[in-house]
Short mmCIF file of C-alpha atoms and ligand atoms in Angstrom, two decimals:
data_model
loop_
_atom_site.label_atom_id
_atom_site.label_comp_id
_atom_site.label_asym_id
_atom_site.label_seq_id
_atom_site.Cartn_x
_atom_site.Cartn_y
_atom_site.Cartn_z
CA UNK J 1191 -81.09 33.65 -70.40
CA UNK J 1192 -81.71 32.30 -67.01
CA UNK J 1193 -85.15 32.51 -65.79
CA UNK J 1194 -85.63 34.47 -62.82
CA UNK J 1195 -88.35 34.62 -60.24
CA UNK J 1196 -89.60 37.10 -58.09
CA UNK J 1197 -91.47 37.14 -54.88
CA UNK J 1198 -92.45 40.42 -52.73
CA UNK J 1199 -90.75 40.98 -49.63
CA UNK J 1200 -92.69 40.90 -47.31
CA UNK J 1201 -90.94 43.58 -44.90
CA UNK J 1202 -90.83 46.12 -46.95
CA UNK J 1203 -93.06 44.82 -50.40
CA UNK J 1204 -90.05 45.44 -52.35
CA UNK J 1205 -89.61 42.48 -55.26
CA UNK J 1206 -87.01 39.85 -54.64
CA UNK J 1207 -85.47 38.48 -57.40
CA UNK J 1208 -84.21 34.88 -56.81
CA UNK J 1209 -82.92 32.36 -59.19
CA UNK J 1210 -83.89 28.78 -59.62
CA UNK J 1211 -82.73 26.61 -57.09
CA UNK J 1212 -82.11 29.08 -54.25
CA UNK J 1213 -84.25 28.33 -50.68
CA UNK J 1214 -83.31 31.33 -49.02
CA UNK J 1215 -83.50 34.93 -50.20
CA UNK J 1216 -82.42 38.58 -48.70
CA UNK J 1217 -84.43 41.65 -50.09
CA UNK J 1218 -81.59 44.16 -51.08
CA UNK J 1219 -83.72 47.05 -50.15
CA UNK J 1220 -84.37 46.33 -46.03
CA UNK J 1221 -82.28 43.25 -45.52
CA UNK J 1222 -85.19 41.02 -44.60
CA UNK J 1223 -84.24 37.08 -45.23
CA UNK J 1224 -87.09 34.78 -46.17
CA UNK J 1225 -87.57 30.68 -46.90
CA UNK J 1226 -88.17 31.32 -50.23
CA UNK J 1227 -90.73 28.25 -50.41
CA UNK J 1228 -92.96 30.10 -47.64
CA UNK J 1229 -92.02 33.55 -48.30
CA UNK J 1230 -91.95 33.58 -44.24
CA UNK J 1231 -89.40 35.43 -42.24
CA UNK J 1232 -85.90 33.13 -42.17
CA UNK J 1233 -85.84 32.16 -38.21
CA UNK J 1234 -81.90 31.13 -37.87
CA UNK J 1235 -79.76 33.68 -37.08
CA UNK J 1236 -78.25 35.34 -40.12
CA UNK J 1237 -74.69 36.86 -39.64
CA UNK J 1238 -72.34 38.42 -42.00
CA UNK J 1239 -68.50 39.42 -41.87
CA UNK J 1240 -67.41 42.81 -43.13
CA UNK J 1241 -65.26 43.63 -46.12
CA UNK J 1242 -62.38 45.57 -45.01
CA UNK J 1243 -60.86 46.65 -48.54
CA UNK J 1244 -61.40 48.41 -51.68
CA UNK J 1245 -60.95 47.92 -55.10
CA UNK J 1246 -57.47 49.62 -55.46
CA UNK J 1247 -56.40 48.22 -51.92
CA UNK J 1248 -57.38 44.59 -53.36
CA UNK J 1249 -55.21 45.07 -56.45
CA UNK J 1250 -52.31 46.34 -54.20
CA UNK J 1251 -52.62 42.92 -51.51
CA UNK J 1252 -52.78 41.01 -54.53
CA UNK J 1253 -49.17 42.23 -55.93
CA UNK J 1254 -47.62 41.98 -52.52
CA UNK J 1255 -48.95 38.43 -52.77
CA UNK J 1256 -47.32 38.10 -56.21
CA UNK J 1257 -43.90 39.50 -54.65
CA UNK J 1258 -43.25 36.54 -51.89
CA UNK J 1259 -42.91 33.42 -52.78
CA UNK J 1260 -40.19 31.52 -54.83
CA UNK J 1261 -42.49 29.41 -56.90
CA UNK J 1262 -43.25 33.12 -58.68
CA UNK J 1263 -42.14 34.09 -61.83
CA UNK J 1264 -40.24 37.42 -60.61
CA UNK J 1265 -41.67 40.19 -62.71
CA UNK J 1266 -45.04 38.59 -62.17
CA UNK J 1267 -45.94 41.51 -60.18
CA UNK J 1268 -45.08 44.01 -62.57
CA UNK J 1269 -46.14 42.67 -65.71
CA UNK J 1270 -49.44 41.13 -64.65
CA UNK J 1271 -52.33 43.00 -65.60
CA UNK J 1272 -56.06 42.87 -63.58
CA UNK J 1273 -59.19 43.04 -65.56
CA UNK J 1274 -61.20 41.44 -63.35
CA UNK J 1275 -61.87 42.39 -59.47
CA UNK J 1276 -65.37 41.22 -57.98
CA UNK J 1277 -66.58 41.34 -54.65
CA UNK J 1278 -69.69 38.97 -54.09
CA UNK J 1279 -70.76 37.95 -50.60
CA UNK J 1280 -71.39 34.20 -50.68
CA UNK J 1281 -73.51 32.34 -48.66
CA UNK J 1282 -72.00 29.73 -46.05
CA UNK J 1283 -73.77 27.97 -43.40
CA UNK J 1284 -71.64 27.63 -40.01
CA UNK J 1285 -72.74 24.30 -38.12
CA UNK J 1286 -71.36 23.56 -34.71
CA UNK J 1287 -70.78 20.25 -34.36
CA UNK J 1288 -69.46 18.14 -31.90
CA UNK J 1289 -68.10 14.64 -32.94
CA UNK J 1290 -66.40 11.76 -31.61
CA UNK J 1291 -65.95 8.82 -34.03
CA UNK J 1292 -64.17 5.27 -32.42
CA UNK J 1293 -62.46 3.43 -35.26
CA UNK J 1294 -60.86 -0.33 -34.82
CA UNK J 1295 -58.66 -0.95 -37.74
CA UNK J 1296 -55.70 -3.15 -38.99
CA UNK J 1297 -51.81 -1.48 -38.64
CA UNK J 1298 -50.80 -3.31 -41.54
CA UNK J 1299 -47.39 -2.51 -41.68
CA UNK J 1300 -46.14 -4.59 -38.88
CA UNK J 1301 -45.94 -8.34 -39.59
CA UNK J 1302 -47.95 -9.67 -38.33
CA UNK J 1303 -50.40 -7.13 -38.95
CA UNK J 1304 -52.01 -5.69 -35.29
CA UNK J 1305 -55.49 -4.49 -34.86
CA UNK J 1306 -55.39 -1.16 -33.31
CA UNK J 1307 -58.56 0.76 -32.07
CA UNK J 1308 -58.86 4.44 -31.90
CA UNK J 1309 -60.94 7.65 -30.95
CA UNK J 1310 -61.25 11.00 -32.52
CA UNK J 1311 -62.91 13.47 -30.41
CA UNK J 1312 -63.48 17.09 -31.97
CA UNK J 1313 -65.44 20.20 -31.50
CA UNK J 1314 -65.88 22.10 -35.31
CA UNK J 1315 -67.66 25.14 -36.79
CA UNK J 1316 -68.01 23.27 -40.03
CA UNK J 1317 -68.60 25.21 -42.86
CA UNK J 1318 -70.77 24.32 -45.67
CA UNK J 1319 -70.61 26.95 -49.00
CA UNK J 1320 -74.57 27.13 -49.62
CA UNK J 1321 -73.96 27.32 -53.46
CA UNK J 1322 -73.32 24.07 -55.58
CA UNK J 1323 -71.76 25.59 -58.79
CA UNK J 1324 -69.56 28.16 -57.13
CA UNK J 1325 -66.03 26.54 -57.33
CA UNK J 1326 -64.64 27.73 -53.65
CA UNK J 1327 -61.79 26.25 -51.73
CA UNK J 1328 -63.64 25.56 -48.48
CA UNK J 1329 -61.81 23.47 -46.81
CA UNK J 1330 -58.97 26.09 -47.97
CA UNK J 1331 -61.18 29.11 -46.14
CA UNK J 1332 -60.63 29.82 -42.23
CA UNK J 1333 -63.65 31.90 -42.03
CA UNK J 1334 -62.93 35.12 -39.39
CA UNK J 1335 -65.69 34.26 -37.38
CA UNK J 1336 -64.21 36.78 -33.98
CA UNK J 1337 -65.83 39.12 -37.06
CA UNK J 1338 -69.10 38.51 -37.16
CA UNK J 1339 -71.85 40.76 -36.80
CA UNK J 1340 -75.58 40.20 -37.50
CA UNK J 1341 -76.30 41.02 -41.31
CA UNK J 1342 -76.40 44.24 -42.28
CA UNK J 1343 -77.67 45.49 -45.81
CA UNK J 1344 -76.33 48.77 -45.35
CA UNK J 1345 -72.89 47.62 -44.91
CA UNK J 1346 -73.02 45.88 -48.33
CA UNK J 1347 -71.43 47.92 -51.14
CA UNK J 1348 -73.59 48.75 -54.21
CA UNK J 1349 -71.09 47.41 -56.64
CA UNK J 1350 -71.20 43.72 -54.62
CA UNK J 1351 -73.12 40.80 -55.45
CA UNK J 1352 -75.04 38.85 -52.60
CA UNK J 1353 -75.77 35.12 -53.59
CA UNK J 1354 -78.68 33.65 -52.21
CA UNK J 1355 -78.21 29.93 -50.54
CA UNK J 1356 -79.35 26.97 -52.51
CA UNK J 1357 -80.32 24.74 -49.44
CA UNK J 1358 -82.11 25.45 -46.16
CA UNK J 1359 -80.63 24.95 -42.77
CA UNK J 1360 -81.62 20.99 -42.32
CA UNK J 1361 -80.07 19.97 -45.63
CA UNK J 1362 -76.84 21.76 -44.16
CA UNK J 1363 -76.30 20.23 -41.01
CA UNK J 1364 -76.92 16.83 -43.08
CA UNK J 1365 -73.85 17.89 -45.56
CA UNK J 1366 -71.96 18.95 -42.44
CA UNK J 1367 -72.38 15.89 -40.53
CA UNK J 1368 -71.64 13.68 -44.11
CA UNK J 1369 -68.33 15.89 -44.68
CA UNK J 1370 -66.68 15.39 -40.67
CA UNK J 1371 -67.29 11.37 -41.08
CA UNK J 1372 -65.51 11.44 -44.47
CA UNK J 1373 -62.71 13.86 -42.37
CA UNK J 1374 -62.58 11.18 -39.78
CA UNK J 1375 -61.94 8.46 -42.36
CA UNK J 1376 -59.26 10.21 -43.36
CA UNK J 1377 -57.87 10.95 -39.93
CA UNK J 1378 -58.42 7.51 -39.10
CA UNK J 1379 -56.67 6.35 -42.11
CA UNK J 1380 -53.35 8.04 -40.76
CA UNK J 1381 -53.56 5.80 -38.13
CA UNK J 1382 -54.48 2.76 -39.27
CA UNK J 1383 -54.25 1.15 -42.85
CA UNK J 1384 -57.78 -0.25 -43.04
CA UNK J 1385 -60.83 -0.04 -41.21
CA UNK J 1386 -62.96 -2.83 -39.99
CA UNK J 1387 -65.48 -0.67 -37.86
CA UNK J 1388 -66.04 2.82 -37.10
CA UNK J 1389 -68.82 4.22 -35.14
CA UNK J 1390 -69.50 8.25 -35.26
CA UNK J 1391 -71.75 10.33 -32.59
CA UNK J 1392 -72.33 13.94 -34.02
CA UNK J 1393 -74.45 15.89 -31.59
CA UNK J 1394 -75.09 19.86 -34.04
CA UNK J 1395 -76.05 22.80 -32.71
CA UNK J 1396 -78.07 25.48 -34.52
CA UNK J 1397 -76.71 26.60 -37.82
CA UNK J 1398 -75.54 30.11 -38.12
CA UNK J 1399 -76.60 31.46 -41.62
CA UNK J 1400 -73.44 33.52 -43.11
CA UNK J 1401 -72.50 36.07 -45.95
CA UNK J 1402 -69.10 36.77 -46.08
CA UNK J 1403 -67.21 38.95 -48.24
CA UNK J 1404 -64.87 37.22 -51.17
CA UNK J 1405 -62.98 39.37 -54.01
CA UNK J 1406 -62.85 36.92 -57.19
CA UNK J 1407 -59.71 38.10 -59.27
CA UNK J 1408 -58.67 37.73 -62.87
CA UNK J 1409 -55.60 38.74 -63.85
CA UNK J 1410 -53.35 38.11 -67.21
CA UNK J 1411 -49.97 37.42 -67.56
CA UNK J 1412 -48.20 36.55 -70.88
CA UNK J 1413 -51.18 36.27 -72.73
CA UNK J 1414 -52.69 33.52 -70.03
CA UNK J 1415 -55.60 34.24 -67.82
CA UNK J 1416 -55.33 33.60 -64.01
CA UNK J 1417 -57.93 33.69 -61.34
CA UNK J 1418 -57.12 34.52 -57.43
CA UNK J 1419 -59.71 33.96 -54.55
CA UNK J 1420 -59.10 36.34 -51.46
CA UNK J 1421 -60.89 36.78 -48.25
CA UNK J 1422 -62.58 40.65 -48.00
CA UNK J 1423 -62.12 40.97 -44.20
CA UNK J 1424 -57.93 39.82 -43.86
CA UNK J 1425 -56.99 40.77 -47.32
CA UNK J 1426 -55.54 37.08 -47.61
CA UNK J 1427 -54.83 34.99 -50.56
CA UNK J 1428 -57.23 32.09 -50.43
CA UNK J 1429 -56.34 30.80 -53.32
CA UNK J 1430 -54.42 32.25 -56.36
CA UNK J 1431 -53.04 30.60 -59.60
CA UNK J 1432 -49.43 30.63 -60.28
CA UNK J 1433 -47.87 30.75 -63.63
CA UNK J 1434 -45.42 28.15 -64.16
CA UNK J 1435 -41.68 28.99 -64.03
CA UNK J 1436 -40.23 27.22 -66.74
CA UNK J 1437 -36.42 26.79 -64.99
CA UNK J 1438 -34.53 26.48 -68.46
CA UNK J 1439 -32.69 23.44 -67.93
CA UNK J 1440 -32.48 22.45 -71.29
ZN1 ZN T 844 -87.54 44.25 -48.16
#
């Protein structure tokens, strides 16, 4: 059993529960958000994005989403059976960042090889998943920001889970600013086959701290289990496994 820890909130002197490893906590009785560390009041601003869709409504995006597509076995639909359907609002940090990274590099497909230079110049909401053993496409995950609203605990559902985030604002922005340079690596890669120098100027803004609304699905088809990942505010497929279609062509 996993220990858990409890501190009072102290808004409303409700207990907190809060796991091992989490740095920020939300009291599920008032909403008030706390460094868990200090037990102070959490000073960023703390956002969430609504869920638009029930349980039943969930199942029924999901077997649209099993209808389209050709890679799809085509009774998977029909014969596919749900057993799982979880809502849990995980924890995200947003971190605007502004970066422009100048690369010189060596076009090595031309012979001789040339040495090109380059510049990247973006603006991003980057956004970090505040949990370390939740397994979430984020890269994979256009987060409806237009739908943000400041958090809310009476717009979360009873049945839904609320995850706590396992790293402060500062440690955050660090991840974000560590993930764009790998990004613009990779962009400068398609432009160049190796780098001999690349220089990166990141300039962040505050963090936005985030909850947003994701179903987790299980579902079983032929006797194998399958999991699906999809976004509580557009009903969208962020992820889904897909059965192989064995095409019979022996
Ligand atoms: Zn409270």
């Amino acid at each position: 059993m996993a220990v858990i820890h409890e501190i009072r909130c102290s808004n409303c002197g409700a207990p907190i529960n809060f796991n091992p490893g989490e740095m920020v906590a939300t009291c599920q009785y008032c909403g008030f958000t706390c460094v868990i560390e200090t037990g102070k009041a959490f000073t960023l601003e703390h956002s969430m994005i609504l869920n638009e869709y029930d349980s039943t409504q969930v199942e029924e995006l999901v077997r649209n989403w099993m209808r389209g597509g050709f890679l799809k076995p085509g009774d998977l639909a029909k014969s596919s059976k749900f057993f799982e359907k979880n809502l849990a609002y995980l924890p995200f940090w947003v971190v605007p960042v502004t970066a422009t990274s100048e690369y010189k590099g060596v076009f090595e497909r031309l012979v001789p090889p040339v040495v090109k230079e380059g510049k990247i110049e973006k603006k991003y909401n980057w956004l970090v998943l505040a949990r370390k053993a939740v397994e979430f496409p984020t890269r994979e995950y256009d987060v409806p920001l237009e739908g943000k609203i400041p958090y809310d605990f009476r717009k979360i559902e009873g049945f839904a889970k609320v995850l706590n985030s396992e790293m402060e604002g500062g440690e955050a922005v660090a991840l974000a600013k560590q993930q764009i340079m790998s990004h613009h690596q990779f962009l400068a890669k398609q432009d160049v086959d190796k780098i001999i120098e690349m220089k990166d100027d990141l300039s962040t803004g505050d963090a936005v701290y985030l909850h947003a609304p994701i179903w987790f699905i299980a579902y079983e088809y032929k006797g194998e289990r399958y999991s699906i990942i999809l976004d509580g505010a557009t009903g969208g497929v962020i992820k889904g496994d897909i059965p192989s279609t064995k095409f019979g062509l022996f």
